[in-house]
């Protein structure tokens, strides 16, 4: 077995794949990607313009959803997908809600911060790449409000999003919530202060969402396995 992950350390998409690999106790090498300056080389080597990219036993997997499926199919224990088809469908729907809606919308807040700080040329690069505008950023709350409220209601009453044990839905939603609440505290996720301040939305401070934040922190404490650290 030979596994190498090209990652952007603070990105929840990379974090999600690290978490799945580590849950299954799979040894892997890590290679850091640097936005903008590393993009031409990434495209040349992998055909991709985003990370994570997983090299897995000779295959190149350029998307975190495909990567976690590859891992689950070949390394099913401990299972992170339920056997029951209904539960499995809910896990997949939650994962897609988190990776394709929650994180991309909440990321607009991150890009807005990069813009406001005038961190060029990164700011304009991200704005163009991820379709940022002040107007789109301003509608994040409207788009995500219902999903965040429903997630909060679910985890206020139950330890896990689906069933009675950890699934990829928990891993993925917990990882993607870094875009809403910022990262978990430094004892769980090592991150330099300047980078830490770049993540999280004002709506993440809404007291109504506090149970969701507590759940995220609790899932990290109980299931991440060890403190997340850079390469
Ligand atoms: N659908 C992709 C999305 C990955 C993605 O958006 N990656 C971002 C991290 S937030 C990235 O590579 N950003 C760096 C860049 O654009 O240069 C996946 O699930 O892997």
Short mmCIF file of N, CA, C and O and ligand atoms in Angstrom, two decimals, residues 8 11 13 33 35-36 39 49-52 63-64 107 125-126 129-130, ligand 1:
data_model
loop_
_atom_site.label_atom_id
_atom_site.label_comp_id
_atom_site.label_asym_id
_atom_site.label_seq_id
_atom_site.Cartn_x
_atom_site.Cartn_y
_atom_site.Cartn_z
N UNK A 8 -3.59 21.05 1.49
CA UNK A 8 -3.49 22.43 1.96
C UNK A 8 -3.86 22.33 3.44
O UNK A 8 -5.02 22.08 3.78
N UNK A 11 -7.13 23.55 5.12
CA UNK A 11 -8.36 23.35 4.37
C UNK A 11 -9.16 22.16 4.88
O UNK A 11 -8.62 21.06 5.07
N UNK A 13 -11.17 20.34 3.33
CA UNK A 13 -11.21 19.24 2.36
C UNK A 13 -10.02 18.30 2.57
O UNK A 13 -10.15 17.08 2.50
N UNK A 33 0.77 21.79 -0.44
CA UNK A 33 0.48 22.58 -1.65
C UNK A 33 0.37 24.04 -1.23
O UNK A 33 -0.19 24.35 -0.18
N UNK A 35 -1.20 27.62 -2.42
CA UNK A 35 -2.10 28.24 -3.40
C UNK A 35 -1.35 29.22 -4.30
O UNK A 35 -0.37 29.83 -3.88
N UNK A 36 -1.86 29.36 -5.48
CA UNK A 36 -1.35 30.28 -6.50
C UNK A 36 0.03 29.86 -7.00
O UNK A 36 0.14 29.39 -8.12
N UNK A 39 0.07 26.26 -8.13
CA UNK A 39 -1.03 25.75 -8.94
C UNK A 39 -0.58 25.20 -10.31
O UNK A 39 -1.08 24.15 -10.75
N UNK A 49 -6.69 21.43 -10.15
CA UNK A 49 -6.39 22.80 -9.72
C UNK A 49 -6.77 23.02 -8.26
O UNK A 49 -6.65 24.13 -7.74
N UNK A 50 -7.27 21.96 -7.61
CA UNK A 50 -7.52 22.05 -6.16
C UNK A 50 -6.93 20.83 -5.48
O UNK A 50 -6.66 19.81 -6.12
N UNK A 51 -6.72 20.96 -4.18
CA UNK A 51 -6.31 19.83 -3.34
C UNK A 51 -7.42 19.59 -2.31
O UNK A 51 -8.21 20.51 -2.06
N UNK A 52 -7.48 18.41 -1.75
CA UNK A 52 -6.51 17.34 -1.76
C UNK A 52 -6.46 16.55 -3.06
O UNK A 52 -7.46 16.43 -3.76
N UNK A 63 -10.17 14.46 -5.82
CA UNK A 63 -11.34 15.08 -5.18
C UNK A 63 -11.55 14.36 -3.86
O UNK A 63 -11.41 13.14 -3.78
N UNK A 64 -11.90 15.12 -2.81
CA UNK A 64 -11.99 14.47 -1.49
C UNK A 64 -13.12 13.46 -1.41
O UNK A 64 -13.01 12.45 -0.72
N UNK A 107 -16.83 29.57 2.56
CA UNK A 107 -15.49 29.99 2.12
C UNK A 107 -15.51 31.40 1.55
O UNK A 107 -14.50 32.11 1.54
N UNK A 125 -7.08 36.18 -6.98
CA UNK A 125 -7.00 34.80 -7.49
C UNK A 125 -8.15 33.96 -6.91
O UNK A 125 -8.90 33.31 -7.64
N UNK A 126 -8.32 34.02 -5.59
CA UNK A 126 -9.40 33.24 -4.95
C UNK A 126 -10.78 33.75 -5.39
O UNK A 126 -11.70 32.97 -5.60
N UNK A 129 -11.44 32.41 -8.80
CA UNK A 129 -11.51 30.94 -8.83
C UNK A 129 -12.78 30.42 -8.17
O UNK A 129 -13.35 29.43 -8.61
N UNK A 130 -13.22 31.10 -7.10
CA UNK A 130 -14.35 30.58 -6.32
C UNK A 130 -15.57 31.51 -6.40
O UNK A 130 -16.45 31.45 -5.54
N1 LIG B 1 -14.36 19.30 -4.61
C1 LIG B 1 -13.01 19.43 -4.14
C2 LIG B 1 -12.82 20.80 -3.54
C3 LIG B 1 -11.44 21.02 -3.01
C4 LIG B 1 -11.16 22.49 -2.77
O1 LIG B 1 -12.01 23.36 -2.93
N2 LIG B 1 -9.90 22.77 -2.37
C5 LIG B 1 -9.49 24.11 -2.07
C6 LIG B 1 -9.27 24.20 -0.57
S1 LIG B 1 -10.41 25.17 0.25
C7 LIG B 1 -8.15 24.43 -2.70
O2 LIG B 1 -7.45 23.56 -3.19
N3 LIG B 1 -7.76 25.71 -2.61
C8 LIG B 1 -6.47 26.17 -2.98
C9 LIG B 1 -6.44 26.85 -4.29
O3 LIG B 1 -7.49 27.05 -4.89
O4 LIG B 1 -5.34 27.21 -4.75
C10 LIG B 1 -12.75 18.33 -3.10
O5 LIG B 1 -13.69 17.90 -2.42
O6 LIG B 1 -11.61 17.88 -2.99
#
